[in-house]
Amino acid sequence: MSIRGSAINEPPAHSPLAGAAFGALAALIWGGFPAITKLSLAGNGLDAWDVTALRFGVAGVLLLPLFARRGLGGLRVFPALFLACGAGAPYVLLTAGGLAFAPAGHMGVIAPSSMLLCSTLGSAWILKNPLTRSHIAGVVAMMLGLAALGWDGLANHGELTWLGDTMFALGGLLWASYTIGSRVWRVEPLHATALVGVLSMVLYLPGYAWFAGGDLAAAPWREIVIQGVFQGVLSAVVALLLYTRAVAILGAARGAVFAALVPTFSLLIAVPLLHELPTRLQLAGVVLVTAGMMFALGLEDPAKWRALPRPAALR
């Protein structure tokens, strides 16, 4: 009698606990992006241009073998460049640059919620996906949360906080264009990551080296190593692999829960690293944004994501 795929033979790496661990680690890495990036920027060792160079210099080299094997994968040049623009150097320059004006906690909430907000509306417009009541409720909640964060910036932080918040929102818009584009052209996540990493390296690094390469050479080596490992290895590659594995084990709906945790993780990580204590408006904004993300992702009904895929279907 075959018991293949039964619970007794299920490998540990395929267990729900392992899937939850993979998803939580991915959310933790993405949630740490604002605080860890700002930590180096605040020390005057690096700026947004340097962080972008480190991210795609390291990630581009790591992903080069995959890109060499698959190339553009049937994509034309314009779609490939479009994806590289959405999730590549322009996105990192906007989000990392905005940290010079606004708290890291703002970025951790505004960028992902703006991305999901624009993706939801863009999918309805471009992909003709119907807007359900759940989607509309999510859009409204996210907009209220963003409004609370904007008011918090005006009331409790520097006069240029609005500029940083705007840069975060534009970064979210860019990532939303990448998300929708990858669906329109049906690009697999790992292949899309390789395209973004390698094309960003090829297009960004030569100009950076010509105009500002000397600044990176003069930066403290400790900051270079920290940002190179975090940006190029953990954030650009490892987090995606962890999240993809979590989705494979838990299913797309349950895996999406961890994406909704990124704003909360960002706010929490900023407290010990940057001593950014959240205000009441920030906390209200996080609650509204997280609730909105849950509705926009269709997670408001636990029945939709309670069931796990059968282990036999895992690969």
GROMACS .gro file of C-alpha atoms in nm:
model
  315
    1MET     CA    1   0.000   0.000   0.000
    2SER     CA    2   0.147   0.333  -0.105
    3ILE     CA    3   0.142   0.615   0.145
    4ARG     CA    4   0.335   0.859  -0.071
    5GLY     CA    5   0.236   1.215   0.016
    6SER     CA    6   0.094   1.119   0.355
    7ALA     CA    7   0.175   1.315   0.668
    8ILE     CA    8   0.400   1.038   0.800
    9ASN     CA    9   0.634   1.061   0.500
   10GLU     CA   10   0.614   1.436   0.452
   11PRO     CA   11   0.965   1.585   0.455
   12PRO     CA   12   1.022   1.861   0.711
   13ALA     CA   13   1.096   2.116   0.437
   14HIS     CA   14   0.741   2.065   0.307
   15SER     CA   15   0.562   2.113   0.639
   16PRO     CA   16   0.329   2.409   0.707
   17LEU     CA   17   0.568   2.517   0.984
   18ALA     CA   18   0.854   2.533   0.734
   19GLY     CA   19   0.637   2.731   0.493
   20ALA     CA   20   0.550   2.978   0.767
   21ALA     CA   21   0.918   3.009   0.859
   22PHE     CA   22   1.015   3.079   0.496
   23GLY     CA   23   0.742   3.341   0.460
   24ALA     CA   24   0.823   3.511   0.789
   25LEU     CA   25   1.195   3.531   0.704
   26ALA     CA   26   1.115   3.685   0.364
   27ALA     CA   27   0.885   3.944   0.526
   28LEU     CA   28   1.150   4.014   0.790
   29ILE     CA   29   1.416   4.080   0.525
   30TRP     CA   30   1.189   4.307   0.322
   31GLY     CA   31   1.069   4.475   0.640
   32GLY     CA   32   1.428   4.545   0.740
   33PHE     CA   33   1.511   4.721   0.412
   34PRO     CA   34   1.412   5.075   0.528
   35ALA     CA   35   1.588   5.066   0.865
   36ILE     CA   36   1.907   4.893   0.751
   37THR     CA   37   1.935   5.120   0.449
   38LYS     CA   38   1.878   5.435   0.653
   39LEU     CA   39   2.132   5.317   0.910
   40SER     CA   40   2.410   5.348   0.652
   41LEU     CA   41   2.271   5.669   0.503
   42ALA     CA   42   2.250   5.832   0.847
   43GLY     CA   43   2.616   5.755   0.914
   44ASN     CA   44   2.715   5.962   0.609
   45GLY     CA   45   2.909   5.664   0.475
   46LEU     CA   46   2.683   5.590   0.178
   47ASP     CA   47   2.405   5.757  -0.016
   48ALA     CA   48   2.119   5.627  -0.230
   49TRP     CA   49   2.341   5.613  -0.540
   50ASP     CA   50   2.592   5.392  -0.355
   51VAL     CA   51   2.324   5.163  -0.210
   52THR     CA   52   2.176   5.112  -0.557
   53ALA     CA   53   2.519   5.028  -0.698
   54LEU     CA   54   2.586   4.774  -0.423
   55ARG     CA   55   2.244   4.613  -0.462
   56PHE     CA   56   2.267   4.552  -0.834
   57GLY     CA   57   2.642   4.503  -0.848
   58VAL     CA   58   2.616   4.205  -0.613
   59ALA     CA   59   2.275   4.076  -0.727
   60GLY     CA   60   2.368   4.113  -1.095
   61VAL     CA   61   2.679   3.898  -1.052
   62LEU     CA   62   2.489   3.633  -0.853
   63LEU     CA   63   2.208   3.617  -1.109
   64LEU     CA   64   2.432   3.633  -1.417
   65PRO     CA   65   2.451   3.251  -1.464
   66LEU     CA   66   2.071   3.228  -1.468
   67PHE     CA   67   2.045   3.519  -1.710
   68ALA     CA   68   2.315   3.366  -1.933
   69ARG     CA   69   2.121   3.040  -1.945
   70ARG     CA   70   1.777   3.190  -2.013
   71GLY     CA   71   1.852   3.530  -2.166
   72LEU     CA   72   1.544   3.740  -2.223
   73GLY     CA   73   1.333   3.426  -2.229
   74GLY     CA   74   1.137   3.525  -2.537
   75LEU     CA   75   1.074   3.881  -2.419
   76ARG     CA   76   1.137   4.171  -2.651
   77VAL     CA   77   1.379   4.443  -2.545
   78PHE     CA   78   1.112   4.694  -2.437
   79PRO     CA   79   0.931   4.461  -2.192
   80ALA     CA   80   1.263   4.357  -2.039
   81LEU     CA   81   1.369   4.720  -1.993
   82PHE     CA   82   1.024   4.804  -1.856
   83LEU     CA   83   1.059   4.537  -1.586
   84ALA     CA   84   1.413   4.649  -1.506
   85CYS     CA   85   1.289   5.006  -1.463
   86GLY     CA   86   0.999   4.903  -1.239
   87ALA     CA   87   1.197   4.695  -0.989
   88GLY     CA   88   1.548   4.810  -1.069
   89ALA     CA   89   1.763   5.117  -1.013
   90PRO     CA   90   1.485   5.381  -1.035
   91TYR     CA   91   1.286   5.201  -0.765
   92VAL     CA   92   1.582   5.173  -0.527
   93LEU     CA   93   1.695   5.531  -0.592
   94LEU     CA   94   1.348   5.663  -0.507
   95THR     CA   95   1.291   5.454  -0.195
   96ALA     CA   96   1.644   5.482  -0.055
   97GLY     CA   97   1.662   5.850  -0.149
   98GLY     CA   98   1.335   5.921   0.030
   99LEU     CA   99   1.492   5.803   0.356
  100ALA     CA  100   1.693   6.127   0.363
  101PHE     CA  101   1.367   6.316   0.424
  102ALA     CA  102   1.122   6.078   0.595
  103PRO     CA  103   1.133   5.813   0.870
  104ALA     CA  104   1.212   5.453   0.780
  105GLY     CA  105   0.877   5.353   0.927
  106HIS     CA  106   0.702   5.565   0.665
  107MET     CA  107   0.882   5.388   0.384
  108GLY     CA  108   0.802   5.045   0.523
  109VAL     CA  109   0.432   5.128   0.512
  110ILE     CA  110   0.395   5.365   0.217
  111ALA     CA  111   0.600   5.177  -0.044
  112PRO     CA  112   0.431   4.833  -0.015
  113SER     CA  113   0.081   4.974   0.035
  114SER     CA  114   0.121   5.209  -0.264
  115MET     CA  115   0.245   4.915  -0.466
  116LEU     CA  116  -0.056   4.702  -0.376
  117LEU     CA  117  -0.296   4.994  -0.420
  118CYS     CA  118  -0.164   5.071  -0.769
  119SER     CA  119  -0.146   4.701  -0.857
  120THR     CA  120  -0.510   4.649  -0.758
  121LEU     CA  121  -0.633   4.947  -0.957
  122GLY     CA  122  -0.395   4.880  -1.246
  123SER     CA  123  -0.503   4.516  -1.271
  124ALA     CA  124  -0.865   4.626  -1.295
  125TRP     CA  125  -0.781   4.877  -1.568
  126ILE     CA  126  -0.517   4.693  -1.770
  127LEU     CA  127  -0.583   4.324  -1.700
  128LYS     CA  128  -0.962   4.371  -1.672
  129ASN     CA  129  -0.971   4.197  -1.335
  130PRO     CA  130  -1.304   4.282  -1.169
  131LEU     CA  131  -1.296   4.500  -0.858
  132THR     CA  132  -1.482   4.313  -0.585
  133ARG     CA  133  -1.623   4.465  -0.269
  134SER     CA  134  -1.320   4.328  -0.088
  135HIS     CA  135  -1.086   4.508  -0.328
  136ILE     CA  136  -1.275   4.835  -0.292
  137ALA     CA  137  -1.271   4.807   0.088
  138GLY     CA  138  -0.897   4.741   0.073
  139VAL     CA  139  -0.834   5.041  -0.152
  140VAL     CA  140  -1.031   5.270   0.080
  141ALA     CA  141  -0.853   5.141   0.392
  142MET     CA  142  -0.508   5.180   0.232
  143MET     CA  143  -0.586   5.534   0.118
  144LEU     CA  144  -0.699   5.625   0.470
  145GLY     CA  145  -0.382   5.471   0.611
  146LEU     CA  146  -0.165   5.665   0.367
  147ALA     CA  147  -0.351   5.983   0.457
  148ALA     CA  148  -0.280   5.920   0.826
  149LEU     CA  149   0.090   5.875   0.752
  150GLY     CA  150   0.096   6.190   0.541
  151TRP     CA  151  -0.066   6.387   0.822
  152ASP     CA  152   0.183   6.236   1.066
  153GLY     CA  153   0.470   6.357   0.848
  154LEU     CA  154   0.335   6.711   0.838
  155ALA     CA  155   0.257   6.724   1.210
  156ASN     CA  156   0.546   6.537   1.374
  157HIS     CA  157   0.848   6.535   1.143
  158GLY     CA  158   1.059   6.766   0.926
  159GLU     CA  159   0.908   7.002   0.673
  160LEU     CA  160   1.044   6.791   0.386
  161THR     CA  161   0.889   6.468   0.510
  162TRP     CA  162   0.623   6.502   0.241
  163LEU     CA  163   0.899   6.479  -0.021
  164GLY     CA  164   1.027   6.151   0.119
  165ASP     CA  165   0.673   6.013   0.144
  166THR     CA  166   0.609   6.112  -0.218
  167MET     CA  167   0.927   5.934  -0.327
  168PHE     CA  168   0.813   5.620  -0.140
  169ALA     CA  169   0.475   5.636  -0.313
  170LEU     CA  170   0.639   5.675  -0.654
  171GLY     CA  171   0.861   5.379  -0.574
  172GLY     CA  172   0.547   5.177  -0.498
  173LEU     CA  173   0.402   5.287  -0.832
  174LEU     CA  174   0.715   5.167  -1.011
  175TRP     CA  175   0.701   4.829  -0.838
  176ALA     CA  176   0.332   4.801  -0.927
  177SER     CA  177   0.422   4.854  -1.293
  178TYR     CA  178   0.675   4.571  -1.260
  179THR     CA  179   0.412   4.348  -1.097
  180ILE     CA  180   0.153   4.411  -1.366
  181GLY     CA  181   0.411   4.389  -1.645
  182SER     CA  182   0.536   4.051  -1.524
  183ARG     CA  183   0.175   3.927  -1.533
  184VAL     CA  184   0.105   4.074  -1.876
  185TRP     CA  185   0.415   3.911  -2.024
  186ARG     CA  186   0.391   3.600  -1.801
  187VAL     CA  187   0.742   3.611  -1.663
  188GLU     CA  188   0.835   3.366  -1.387
  189PRO     CA  189   0.946   3.532  -1.059
  190LEU     CA  190   1.303   3.402  -1.057
  191HIS     CA  191   1.353   3.483  -1.425
  192ALA     CA  192   1.212   3.832  -1.372
  193THR     CA  193   1.451   3.879  -1.080
  194ALA     CA  194   1.745   3.776  -1.298
  195LEU     CA  195   1.635   4.016  -1.572
  196VAL     CA  196   1.606   4.306  -1.327
  197GLY     CA  197   1.936   4.230  -1.151
  198VAL     CA  198   2.152   4.182  -1.458
  199LEU     CA  199   2.000   4.458  -1.673
  200SER     CA  200   2.020   4.703  -1.382
  201MET     CA  201   2.384   4.612  -1.330
  202VAL     CA  202   2.467   4.660  -1.698
  203LEU     CA  203   2.272   4.986  -1.737
  204TYR     CA  204   2.339   5.154  -1.402
  205LEU     CA  205   2.690   5.062  -1.291
  206PRO     CA  206   2.891   5.212  -1.583
  207GLY     CA  207   2.738   5.558  -1.535
  208TYR     CA  208   2.766   5.531  -1.158
  209ALA     CA  209   3.133   5.429  -1.179
  210TRP     CA  210   3.208   5.722  -1.411
  211PHE     CA  211   3.037   5.989  -1.203
  212ALA     CA  212   3.043   5.867  -0.843
  213GLY     CA  213   3.248   5.551  -0.813
  214GLY     CA  214   3.514   5.726  -0.607
  215ASP     CA  215   3.262   5.801  -0.334
  216LEU     CA  216   3.198   5.431  -0.276
  217ALA     CA  217   3.571   5.358  -0.260
  218ALA     CA  218   3.604   5.617   0.017
  219ALA     CA  219   3.317   5.475   0.224
  220PRO     CA  220   3.384   5.262   0.534
  221TRP     CA  221   3.436   4.901   0.432
  222ARG     CA  222   3.200   4.784   0.707
  223GLU     CA  223   2.910   4.978   0.554
  224ILE     CA  224   2.998   4.845   0.208
  225VAL     CA  225   2.993   4.484   0.330
  226ILE     CA  226   2.668   4.526   0.526
  227GLN     CA  227   2.482   4.688   0.238
  228GLY     CA  228   2.634   4.459  -0.024
  229VAL     CA  229   2.521   4.147   0.162
  230PHE     CA  230   2.182   4.280   0.269
  231GLN     CA  231   2.088   4.457  -0.055
  232GLY     CA  232   2.246   4.231  -0.313
  233VAL     CA  233   2.212   3.890  -0.149
  234LEU     CA  234   1.935   3.894   0.113
  235SER     CA  235   1.687   4.150  -0.022
  236ALA     CA  236   1.728   4.098  -0.397
  237VAL     CA  237   1.769   3.719  -0.410
  238VAL     CA  238   1.722   3.525  -0.085
  239ALA     CA  239   1.395   3.692   0.021
  240LEU     CA  240   1.237   3.616  -0.318
  241LEU     CA  241   1.342   3.252  -0.299
  242LEU     CA  242   1.207   3.221   0.056
  243TYR     CA  243   0.877   3.383  -0.038
  244THR     CA  244   0.842   3.167  -0.351
  245ARG     CA  245   0.904   2.856  -0.142
  246ALA     CA  246   0.648   2.966   0.117
  247VAL     CA  247   0.387   3.011  -0.156
  248ALA     CA  248   0.469   2.665  -0.297
  249ILE     CA  249   0.413   2.504   0.044
  250LEU     CA  250   0.122   2.709   0.179
  251GLY     CA  251  -0.052   2.818  -0.141
  252ALA     CA  252  -0.071   3.165  -0.290
  253ALA     CA  253  -0.338   3.296  -0.051
  254ARG     CA  254  -0.169   3.193   0.272
  255GLY     CA  255   0.170   3.300   0.138
  256ALA     CA  256   0.030   3.646   0.069
  257VAL     CA  257  -0.029   3.691   0.441
  258PHE     CA  258   0.343   3.746   0.487
  259ALA     CA  259   0.351   4.026   0.230
  260ALA     CA  260   0.089   4.201   0.441
  261LEU     CA  261   0.317   4.175   0.744
  262VAL     CA  262   0.597   4.382   0.587
  263PRO     CA  263   0.465   4.725   0.707
  264THR     CA  264   0.441   4.605   1.067
  265PHE     CA  265   0.786   4.448   1.057
  266SER     CA  266   0.931   4.769   0.911
  267LEU     CA  267   0.785   4.979   1.191
  268LEU     CA  268   0.905   4.739   1.461
  269ILE     CA  269   1.259   4.703   1.321
  270ALA     CA  270   1.300   5.081   1.302
  271VAL     CA  271   1.252   5.110   1.680
  272PRO     CA  272   1.571   4.932   1.800
  273LEU     CA  273   1.790   5.022   1.501
  274LEU     CA  274   1.696   5.388   1.451
  275HIS     CA  275   1.511   5.469   1.775
  276GLU     CA  276   1.211   5.582   1.567
  277LEU     CA  277   0.922   5.548   1.809
  278PRO     CA  278   0.593   5.534   1.617
  279THR     CA  279   0.338   5.804   1.682
  280ARG     CA  280  -0.033   5.738   1.725
  281LEU     CA  281  -0.095   5.850   1.368
  282GLN     CA  282   0.171   5.610   1.242
  283LEU     CA  283   0.018   5.322   1.436
  284ALA     CA  284  -0.326   5.410   1.303
  285GLY     CA  285  -0.183   5.425   0.951
  286VAL     CA  286  -0.018   5.084   0.988
  287VAL     CA  287  -0.340   4.926   1.115
  288LEU     CA  288  -0.543   5.074   0.828
  289VAL     CA  289  -0.284   4.984   0.564
  290THR     CA  290  -0.243   4.627   0.693
  291ALA     CA  291  -0.620   4.579   0.699
  292GLY     CA  292  -0.643   4.724   0.349
  293MET     CA  293  -0.371   4.490   0.222
  294MET     CA  294  -0.553   4.192   0.372
  295PHE     CA  295  -0.875   4.291   0.193
  296ALA     CA  296  -0.697   4.370  -0.134
  297LEU     CA  297  -0.524   4.031  -0.122
  298GLY     CA  298  -0.857   3.859  -0.056
  299LEU     CA  299  -0.758   3.741   0.291
  300GLU     CA  300  -1.052   3.882   0.484
  301ASP     CA  301  -1.225   3.541   0.480
  302PRO     CA  302  -1.012   3.275   0.656
  303ALA     CA  303  -1.200   3.006   0.463
  304LYS     CA  304  -1.024   3.123   0.146
  305TRP     CA  305  -0.677   3.046   0.277
  306ARG     CA  306  -0.722   2.791   0.554
  307ALA     CA  307  -0.678   2.485   0.335
  308LEU     CA  308  -0.326   2.375   0.253
  309PRO     CA  309  -0.218   2.214  -0.076
  310ARG     CA  310  -0.157   1.841  -0.052
  311PRO     CA  311   0.208   1.749   0.009
  312ALA     CA  312   0.207   1.518  -0.292
  313ALA     CA  313   0.160   1.822  -0.515
  314LEU     CA  314   0.468   1.996  -0.382
  315ARG     CA  315   0.781   2.022  -0.591
   0.00000   0.00000   0.00000
